[in-house]
Structures are given as C-alpha cells and as structure tokens.
Amino acid sequence: ELRLVQFLEGLILLRCGKLDLAVEMLRGIPARSDGGGASLDERVQALLCHAEVLRGDLHAAERHLANAQRHNTSSAATLTVHAYLRMAQDNAASAEGLLKQALHVDSTCPEALLRMGQLLLCEGQVDTAIEYLQKCLRQPLDSPTFGAGERCCANIYLCVAFHKRSAASDQTAGSAVPSESVGRSWTPSLLTLLKLGRCSSSSVASCAVVQDRLARVHFLQAMELHPHL
C-alpha cells in the first residue's frame, strides 16, 4: 500500500533528523475516507505528534495527538506519544500515569519502556529506571518505530543510571548485578574484582567500581549502535 510506503519514508526521514521533511511527508499521507486503515492513520498522527515535539511545536503536537486519539485512545503507541508530549511540557505525573496505562495495554512495548526509564531516571528513581531500561533492551527488534537510535538512547540512559548508582552513598548491600546488563567480556573483570577483594559477593551491586564498569559497558554499546554519537 502506498500509504504504508509513505509512512515508512517519513519514519526514515525522522530517524535521520530531517524533521521538516518527515513532517511534510507524513502530512501528505491521505486518511482513509472509508474508515479502513484506521490503525495506520493513528500511527501517522502519533508519529507526527512525536516529530512536532522534537521540533518544539507543542501546539501542533497537541493537534496531532487529538487526531490520533480519534482513531484510538487506548493503544500503547498513542498513550506513549501522549506521555512523551507531557514530558516535554514538564508534566511528569501525567506522563508517568500514561506510561503505566501503555504498559498495561502492552507490557513489552519498547517505546513505553524506554520513556518510563527516561522519566524515572530524571525523577531520581535510578534502580527502577534501570529495570525498565534493561527490559526495553531485551525486546526483539520487530518494531518499525524502535530501532538502533532508540536502543542507543536506552544504553546512554543506563550509562547515566549506573554512574548515579556509583556516586550514591546509600546503596544497600546484597543487590544483584543484572546479568543481562553485561556482555561475556565483563565476567572476567567482575571475577577479578571479587578475587582482589575490592568488593564482596554480598555487596557487589553497591560497589562503585562495578557500577562504573557497567556504565562503561552501556556507553560502548551505545557507541556501537551510533558511532558518531
């Protein structure tokens, strides 16, 4: 279908940072007058809302959000972009509520998991943010709106989160280091730290050295996804 091709082209332009061209392409996609294709119409309007937030035109973003909601008010995609707009408007409470609704609809929605992790990190809820961001990165690469750029962001947020953990003075002993956060190359370094006695097995997650290493792992993963970061 031509409309789908245009949607994907608009998405690619958005990913390349060509916001004006992306908006022009997406606005040119005709809506289905017969009521069919409502799902695509919703995604077009949701993506336009996202693009306008990036362009800083929050009034236009509100209009496109309203258009998306006319097709579906309770899809994970529309709820997530609604939350993204509220985050841009510095309304964290509303954004968090919307993201909870989105994750109730689809608990594995990578966009919602990413935004929840971002929001909680900004709110200082570092441990919970890490959980959402790690779950986000575990999702399969089967969403056209969640690609290398978004995975790069998740890794950067995790890098920041682990640095915050490292700097915190009130870490509790006995927290487990999530194995999915590290690659195979990390295991020898972790074992070396334990053997050297720099951190005990019961307090490994609160060890600043370990947290710094985890932060570095996620930074390097982000660089692999986006070398020109």
PDB file of C-alpha atoms in Angstrom:
ATOM      1  CA  GLU A   1       0.000   0.000   0.000  1.00  0.00           C
ATOM      2  CA  LEU A   2       1.324   3.422  -0.984  1.00  0.00           C
ATOM      3  CA  ARG A   3       0.305   4.953   2.344  1.00  0.00           C
ATOM      4  CA  LEU A   4       2.449   2.454   4.228  1.00  0.00           C
ATOM      5  CA  VAL A   5       5.429   3.222   1.992  1.00  0.00           C
ATOM      6  CA  GLN A   6       4.961   6.938   2.666  1.00  0.00           C
ATOM      7  CA  PHE A   7       4.722   6.275   6.403  1.00  0.00           C
ATOM      8  CA  LEU A   8       7.974   4.311   6.383  1.00  0.00           C
ATOM      9  CA  GLU A   9       9.677   7.016   4.328  1.00  0.00           C
ATOM     10  CA  GLY A  10       8.534   9.624   6.837  1.00  0.00           C
ATOM     11  CA  LEU A  11       9.837   7.434   9.659  1.00  0.00           C
ATOM     12  CA  ILE A  12      13.228   7.112   7.959  1.00  0.00           C
ATOM     13  CA  LEU A  13      13.442  10.881   7.482  1.00  0.00           C
ATOM     14  CA  LEU A  14      12.608  11.345  11.149  1.00  0.00           C
ATOM     15  CA  ARG A  15      15.324   8.886  12.154  1.00  0.00           C
ATOM     16  CA  CYS A  16      17.815  10.792  10.003  1.00  0.00           C
ATOM     17  CA  GLY A  17      16.975  14.006  11.835  1.00  0.00           C
ATOM     18  CA  LYS A  18      15.291  15.580   8.818  1.00  0.00           C
ATOM     19  CA  LEU A  19      12.312  16.724  10.843  1.00  0.00           C
ATOM     20  CA  ASP A  20      10.829  19.208   8.381  1.00  0.00           C
ATOM     21  CA  LEU A  21      10.925  16.709   5.521  1.00  0.00           C
ATOM     22  CA  ALA A  22       9.500  13.997   7.766  1.00  0.00           C
ATOM     23  CA  VAL A  23       6.575  16.189   8.802  1.00  0.00           C
ATOM     24  CA  GLU A  24       5.934  17.176   5.187  1.00  0.00           C
ATOM     25  CA  MET A  25       5.919  13.538   4.093  1.00  0.00           C
ATOM     26  CA  LEU A  26       3.674  12.367   6.927  1.00  0.00           C
ATOM     27  CA  ARG A  27       1.206  15.213   6.490  1.00  0.00           C
ATOM     28  CA  GLY A  28       0.883  14.270   2.841  1.00  0.00           C
ATOM     29  CA  ILE A  29      -0.430  10.796   3.641  1.00  0.00           C
ATOM     30  CA  PRO A  30      -4.182  10.782   2.897  1.00  0.00           C
ATOM     31  CA  ALA A  31      -6.518   9.391   5.534  1.00  0.00           C
ATOM     32  CA  ARG A  32      -8.817   6.531   4.581  1.00  0.00           C
ATOM     33  CA  SER A  33     -12.242   8.056   3.996  1.00  0.00           C
ATOM     34  CA  ASP A  34     -13.963   4.672   4.232  1.00  0.00           C
ATOM     35  CA  GLY A  35     -12.848   4.137   7.818  1.00  0.00           C
ATOM     36  CA  GLY A  36     -10.425   1.395   6.847  1.00  0.00           C
ATOM     37  CA  GLY A  37      -6.759   1.618   7.724  1.00  0.00           C
ATOM     38  CA  ALA A  38      -7.518   3.372  10.997  1.00  0.00           C
ATOM     39  CA  SER A  39      -4.503   1.746  12.639  1.00  0.00           C
ATOM     40  CA  LEU A  40      -2.123   3.305  10.118  1.00  0.00           C
ATOM     41  CA  ASP A  41      -3.908   6.655  10.362  1.00  0.00           C
ATOM     42  CA  GLU A  42      -3.397   6.531  14.124  1.00  0.00           C
ATOM     43  CA  ARG A  43       0.313   5.710  13.757  1.00  0.00           C
ATOM     44  CA  VAL A  44       0.780   8.534  11.246  1.00  0.00           C
ATOM     45  CA  GLN A  45      -0.756  11.068  13.624  1.00  0.00           C
ATOM     46  CA  ALA A  46       1.164   9.672  16.604  1.00  0.00           C
ATOM     47  CA  LEU A  47       4.424   9.927  14.668  1.00  0.00           C
ATOM     48  CA  LEU A  48       3.560  13.484  13.635  1.00  0.00           C
ATOM     49  CA  CYS A  49       2.987  14.295  17.305  1.00  0.00           C
ATOM     50  CA  HIS A  50       6.418  12.855  18.098  1.00  0.00           C
ATOM     51  CA  ALA A  51       8.044  14.855  15.289  1.00  0.00           C
ATOM     52  CA  GLU A  52       6.423  18.105  16.393  1.00  0.00           C
ATOM     53  CA  VAL A  53       7.641  17.566  19.953  1.00  0.00           C
ATOM     54  CA  LEU A  54      11.153  17.217  18.553  1.00  0.00           C
ATOM     55  CA  ARG A  55      10.648  20.390  16.512  1.00  0.00           C
ATOM     56  CA  GLY A  56       9.448  22.192  19.632  1.00  0.00           C
ATOM     57  CA  ASP A  57       5.975  22.946  18.274  1.00  0.00           C
ATOM     58  CA  LEU A  58       3.907  21.600  21.159  1.00  0.00           C
ATOM     59  CA  HIS A  59       0.672  23.173  19.891  1.00  0.00           C
ATOM     60  CA  ALA A  60       0.970  21.245  16.624  1.00  0.00           C
ATOM     61  CA  ALA A  61       1.851  18.146  18.639  1.00  0.00           C
ATOM     62  CA  GLU A  62      -1.387  18.528  20.616  1.00  0.00           C
ATOM     63  CA  ARG A  63      -3.384  18.711  17.370  1.00  0.00           C
ATOM     64  CA  HIS A  64      -1.836  15.548  16.002  1.00  0.00           C
ATOM     65  CA  LEU A  65      -2.334  13.797  19.332  1.00  0.00           C
ATOM     66  CA  ALA A  66      -6.031  14.672  19.197  1.00  0.00           C
ATOM     67  CA  ASN A  67      -6.190  13.268  15.661  1.00  0.00           C
ATOM     68  CA  ALA A  68      -4.536  10.036  16.790  1.00  0.00           C
ATOM     69  CA  GLN A  69      -6.946   9.751  19.710  1.00  0.00           C
ATOM     70  CA  ARG A  70      -9.903   9.997  17.348  1.00  0.00           C
ATOM     71  CA  HIS A  71      -8.799   6.654  15.956  1.00  0.00           C
ATOM     72  CA  ASN A  72      -7.767   5.035  19.244  1.00  0.00           C
ATOM     73  CA  THR A  73      -7.334   6.495  22.716  1.00  0.00           C
ATOM     74  CA  SER A  74      -6.037   3.358  24.390  1.00  0.00           C
ATOM     75  CA  SER A  75      -3.333   1.917  22.138  1.00  0.00           C
ATOM     76  CA  ALA A  76       0.167   1.665  23.579  1.00  0.00           C
ATOM     77  CA  ALA A  77       1.534   3.789  20.718  1.00  0.00           C
ATOM     78  CA  THR A  78      -0.842   6.701  21.273  1.00  0.00           C
ATOM     79  CA  LEU A  79      -0.540   6.551  25.063  1.00  0.00           C
ATOM     80  CA  THR A  80       3.256   6.574  24.776  1.00  0.00           C
ATOM     81  CA  VAL A  81       3.418   9.563  22.444  1.00  0.00           C
ATOM     82  CA  HIS A  82       0.887  11.311  24.690  1.00  0.00           C
ATOM     83  CA  ALA A  83       3.272  10.717  27.601  1.00  0.00           C
ATOM     84  CA  TYR A  84       6.202  11.999  25.527  1.00  0.00           C
ATOM     85  CA  LEU A  85       4.317  15.236  24.901  1.00  0.00           C
ATOM     86  CA  ARG A  86       3.519  15.610  28.604  1.00  0.00           C
ATOM     87  CA  MET A  87       7.200  15.047  29.420  1.00  0.00           C
ATOM     88  CA  ALA A  88       8.077  17.874  27.025  1.00  0.00           C
ATOM     89  CA  GLN A  89       5.544  20.021  28.895  1.00  0.00           C
ATOM     90  CA  ASP A  90       7.257  19.146  32.202  1.00  0.00           C
ATOM     91  CA  ASN A  91       4.226  17.251  33.483  1.00  0.00           C
ATOM     92  CA  ALA A  92       5.935  14.193  34.923  1.00  0.00           C
ATOM     93  CA  ALA A  93       2.950  12.956  36.926  1.00  0.00           C
ATOM     94  CA  SER A  94       0.671  12.862  33.888  1.00  0.00           C
ATOM     95  CA  ALA A  95       3.395  11.264  31.765  1.00  0.00           C
ATOM     96  CA  GLU A  96       4.005   8.505  34.299  1.00  0.00           C
ATOM     97  CA  GLY A  97       0.300   7.719  34.521  1.00  0.00           C
ATOM     98  CA  LEU A  98       0.020   7.494  30.736  1.00  0.00           C
ATOM     99  CA  LEU A  99       3.059   5.228  30.505  1.00  0.00           C
ATOM    100  CA  LYS A 100       1.606   2.924  33.144  1.00  0.00           C
ATOM    101  CA  GLN A 101      -1.551   2.701  31.030  1.00  0.00           C
ATOM    102  CA  ALA A 102       0.517   1.968  27.914  1.00  0.00           C
ATOM    103  CA  LEU A 103       2.414  -0.806  29.675  1.00  0.00           C
ATOM    104  CA  HIS A 104      -0.849  -2.225  30.995  1.00  0.00           C
ATOM    105  CA  VAL A 105      -2.009  -2.486  27.373  1.00  0.00           C
ATOM    106  CA  ASP A 106       1.341  -3.877  26.185  1.00  0.00           C
ATOM    107  CA  SER A 107       3.870  -4.723  28.889  1.00  0.00           C
ATOM    108  CA  THR A 108       6.613  -5.249  26.292  1.00  0.00           C
ATOM    109  CA  CYS A 109       6.134  -2.024  24.312  1.00  0.00           C
ATOM    110  CA  PRO A 110       9.772  -0.903  23.875  1.00  0.00           C
ATOM    111  CA  GLU A 111       8.905   2.759  23.343  1.00  0.00           C
ATOM    112  CA  ALA A 112       6.894   2.877  26.578  1.00  0.00           C
ATOM    113  CA  LEU A 113       9.634   1.048  28.495  1.00  0.00           C
ATOM    114  CA  LEU A 114      12.230   3.499  27.183  1.00  0.00           C
ATOM    115  CA  ARG A 115      10.179   6.567  28.122  1.00  0.00           C
ATOM    116  CA  MET A 116       9.371   5.171  31.563  1.00  0.00           C
ATOM    117  CA  GLY A 117      13.051   4.513  32.190  1.00  0.00           C
ATOM    118  CA  GLN A 118      13.938   8.011  30.996  1.00  0.00           C
ATOM    119  CA  LEU A 119      11.252   9.608  33.161  1.00  0.00           C
ATOM    120  CA  LEU A 120      12.143   7.684  36.317  1.00  0.00           C
ATOM    121  CA  LEU A 121      15.833   8.416  35.814  1.00  0.00           C
ATOM    122  CA  CYS A 122      15.046  12.136  35.661  1.00  0.00           C
ATOM    123  CA  GLU A 123      12.936  11.744  38.795  1.00  0.00           C
ATOM    124  CA  GLY A 124      15.849  10.151  40.653  1.00  0.00           C
ATOM    125  CA  GLN A 125      14.322   6.654  40.814  1.00  0.00           C
ATOM    126  CA  VAL A 126      17.512   5.099  39.499  1.00  0.00           C
ATOM    127  CA  ASP A 127      17.004   1.435  40.409  1.00  0.00           C
ATOM    128  CA  THR A 128      13.501   1.277  38.942  1.00  0.00           C
ATOM    129  CA  ALA A 129      14.641   3.171  35.851  1.00  0.00           C
ATOM    130  CA  ILE A 130      17.358   0.570  35.289  1.00  0.00           C
ATOM    131  CA  GLU A 131      14.776  -2.226  35.419  1.00  0.00           C
ATOM    132  CA  TYR A 132      12.628  -0.591  32.729  1.00  0.00           C
ATOM    133  CA  LEU A 133      15.596   0.237  30.506  1.00  0.00           C
ATOM    134  CA  GLN A 134      17.003  -3.281  30.737  1.00  0.00           C
ATOM    135  CA  LYS A 135      13.610  -4.737  29.866  1.00  0.00           C
ATOM    136  CA  CYS A 136      13.441  -2.312  26.953  1.00  0.00           C
ATOM    137  CA  LEU A 137      16.734  -3.620  25.557  1.00  0.00           C
ATOM    138  CA  ARG A 138      15.562  -7.218  25.882  1.00  0.00           C
ATOM    139  CA  GLN A 139      12.699  -6.662  23.427  1.00  0.00           C
ATOM    140  CA  PRO A 140      13.072  -8.097  19.900  1.00  0.00           C
ATOM    141  CA  LEU A 141      13.862  -5.783  17.022  1.00  0.00           C
ATOM    142  CA  ASP A 142      10.482  -6.125  15.338  1.00  0.00           C
ATOM    143  CA  SER A 143       9.060  -2.618  15.765  1.00  0.00           C
ATOM    144  CA  PRO A 144       9.471  -0.130  12.888  1.00  0.00           C
ATOM    145  CA  THR A 145       9.400   2.753  15.363  1.00  0.00           C
ATOM    146  CA  PHE A 146      12.045   1.302  17.694  1.00  0.00           C
ATOM    147  CA  GLY A 147      15.457   0.826  16.145  1.00  0.00           C
ATOM    148  CA  ALA A 148      19.147   1.439  16.703  1.00  0.00           C
ATOM    149  CA  GLY A 149      18.634   5.084  17.673  1.00  0.00           C
ATOM    150  CA  GLU A 150      16.219   4.210  20.460  1.00  0.00           C
ATOM    151  CA  ARG A 151      18.420   1.348  21.666  1.00  0.00           C
ATOM    152  CA  CYS A 152      21.329   3.779  21.699  1.00  0.00           C
ATOM    153  CA  CYS A 153      19.284   6.111  23.932  1.00  0.00           C
ATOM    154  CA  ALA A 154      18.440   3.246  26.289  1.00  0.00           C
ATOM    155  CA  ASN A 155      22.133   2.405  26.634  1.00  0.00           C
ATOM    156  CA  ILE A 156      23.046   6.047  27.274  1.00  0.00           C
ATOM    157  CA  TYR A 157      20.356   6.292  29.962  1.00  0.00           C
ATOM    158  CA  LEU A 158      21.707   3.090  31.543  1.00  0.00           C
ATOM    159  CA  CYS A 159      25.209   4.543  31.434  1.00  0.00           C
ATOM    160  CA  VAL A 160      23.960   7.600  33.337  1.00  0.00           C
ATOM    161  CA  ALA A 161      21.966   5.437  35.752  1.00  0.00           C
ATOM    162  CA  PHE A 162      24.934   3.268  36.692  1.00  0.00           C
ATOM    163  CA  HIS A 163      27.101   6.355  37.178  1.00  0.00           C
ATOM    164  CA  LYS A 164      24.422   7.720  39.505  1.00  0.00           C
ATOM    165  CA  ARG A 165      24.435   4.425  41.385  1.00  0.00           C
ATOM    166  CA  SER A 166      28.199   4.616  41.680  1.00  0.00           C
ATOM    167  CA  ALA A 167      28.020   8.105  43.146  1.00  0.00           C
ATOM    168  CA  ALA A 168      25.246   7.293  45.578  1.00  0.00           C
ATOM    169  CA  SER A 169      26.277   6.828  49.199  1.00  0.00           C
ATOM    170  CA  ASP A 170      23.237   4.910  50.399  1.00  0.00           C
ATOM    171  CA  GLN A 171      23.432   1.775  48.272  1.00  0.00           C
ATOM    172  CA  THR A 172      22.174  -1.319  50.035  1.00  0.00           C
ATOM    173  CA  ALA A 173      24.274  -4.436  50.188  1.00  0.00           C
ATOM    174  CA  GLY A 174      23.119  -7.604  48.576  1.00  0.00           C
ATOM    175  CA  SER A 175      21.527  -6.136  45.447  1.00  0.00           C
ATOM    176  CA  ALA A 176      22.188  -8.365  42.479  1.00  0.00           C
ATOM    177  CA  VAL A 177      24.020  -7.135  39.414  1.00  0.00           C
ATOM    178  CA  PRO A 178      21.698  -7.879  36.465  1.00  0.00           C
ATOM    179  CA  SER A 179      23.480 -10.357  34.224  1.00  0.00           C
ATOM    180  CA  GLU A 180      21.748  -9.036  31.115  1.00  0.00           C
ATOM    181  CA  SER A 181      23.486  -5.689  31.586  1.00  0.00           C
ATOM    182  CA  VAL A 182      26.894  -7.066  30.788  1.00  0.00           C
ATOM    183  CA  GLY A 183      28.420  -8.985  27.956  1.00  0.00           C
ATOM    184  CA  ARG A 184      30.615 -12.043  28.224  1.00  0.00           C
ATOM    185  CA  SER A 185      33.705  -9.855  28.221  1.00  0.00           C
ATOM    186  CA  TRP A 186      32.600  -8.374  31.548  1.00  0.00           C
ATOM    187  CA  THR A 187      32.610 -11.640  33.502  1.00  0.00           C
ATOM    188  CA  PRO A 188      36.399 -11.978  33.890  1.00  0.00           C
ATOM    189  CA  SER A 189      36.680  -8.386  35.096  1.00  0.00           C
ATOM    190  CA  LEU A 190      33.957  -8.960  37.672  1.00  0.00           C
ATOM    191  CA  LEU A 191      35.601 -12.153  38.910  1.00  0.00           C
ATOM    192  CA  THR A 192      38.932 -10.349  39.107  1.00  0.00           C
ATOM    193  CA  LEU A 193      37.381  -7.641  41.266  1.00  0.00           C
ATOM    194  CA  LEU A 194      35.959 -10.259  43.612  1.00  0.00           C
ATOM    195  CA  LYS A 195      39.280 -12.097  43.860  1.00  0.00           C
ATOM    196  CA  LEU A 196      41.112  -8.871  44.598  1.00  0.00           C
ATOM    197  CA  GLY A 197      38.676  -8.239  47.422  1.00  0.00           C
ATOM    198  CA  ARG A 198      37.632  -4.852  46.128  1.00  0.00           C
ATOM    199  CA  CYS A 199      34.011  -5.769  46.671  1.00  0.00           C
ATOM    200  CA  SER A 200      32.469  -8.736  48.412  1.00  0.00           C
ATOM    201  CA  SER A 201      29.961 -11.027  46.744  1.00  0.00           C
ATOM    202  CA  SER A 202      27.246  -9.756  49.090  1.00  0.00           C
ATOM    203  CA  SER A 203      27.729  -6.112  48.155  1.00  0.00           C
ATOM    204  CA  VAL A 204      28.835  -6.372  44.536  1.00  0.00           C
ATOM    205  CA  ALA A 205      25.943  -4.247  43.200  1.00  0.00           C
ATOM    206  CA  SER A 206      26.822  -1.370  45.509  1.00  0.00           C
ATOM    207  CA  CYS A 207      30.497  -1.418  44.597  1.00  0.00           C
ATOM    208  CA  ALA A 208      31.357   1.827  42.818  1.00  0.00           C
ATOM    209  CA  VAL A 209      33.944   0.077  40.653  1.00  0.00           C
ATOM    210  CA  VAL A 210      31.364  -2.378  39.342  1.00  0.00           C
ATOM    211  CA  GLN A 211      28.819   0.359  38.679  1.00  0.00           C
ATOM    212  CA  ASP A 212      31.402   2.377  36.754  1.00  0.00           C
ATOM    213  CA  ARG A 213      32.283  -0.667  34.674  1.00  0.00           C
ATOM    214  CA  LEU A 214      28.609  -1.290  33.904  1.00  0.00           C
ATOM    215  CA  ALA A 215      28.250   2.341  32.875  1.00  0.00           C
ATOM    216  CA  ARG A 216      31.190   1.925  30.509  1.00  0.00           C
ATOM    217  CA  VAL A 217      29.713  -1.250  29.016  1.00  0.00           C
ATOM    218  CA  HIS A 218      26.486   0.558  28.141  1.00  0.00           C
ATOM    219  CA  PHE A 219      28.361   3.568  26.788  1.00  0.00           C
ATOM    220  CA  LEU A 220      30.355   1.314  24.461  1.00  0.00           C
ATOM    221  CA  GLN A 221      27.168  -0.449  23.365  1.00  0.00           C
ATOM    222  CA  ALA A 222      25.655   2.945  22.561  1.00  0.00           C
ATOM    223  CA  MET A 223      28.742   3.844  20.524  1.00  0.00           C
ATOM    224  CA  GLU A 224      28.439   0.605  18.556  1.00  0.00           C
ATOM    225  CA  LEU A 225      24.850   1.479  17.683  1.00  0.00           C
ATOM    226  CA  HIS A 226      25.641   5.122  16.901  1.00  0.00           C
ATOM    227  CA  PRO A 227      29.389   5.546  16.147  1.00  0.00           C
ATOM    228  CA  HIS A 228      29.038   9.292  15.518  1.00  0.00           C
ATOM    229  CA  LEU A 229      27.381   9.925  18.873  1.00  0.00           C
TER     230      LEU A 229
END
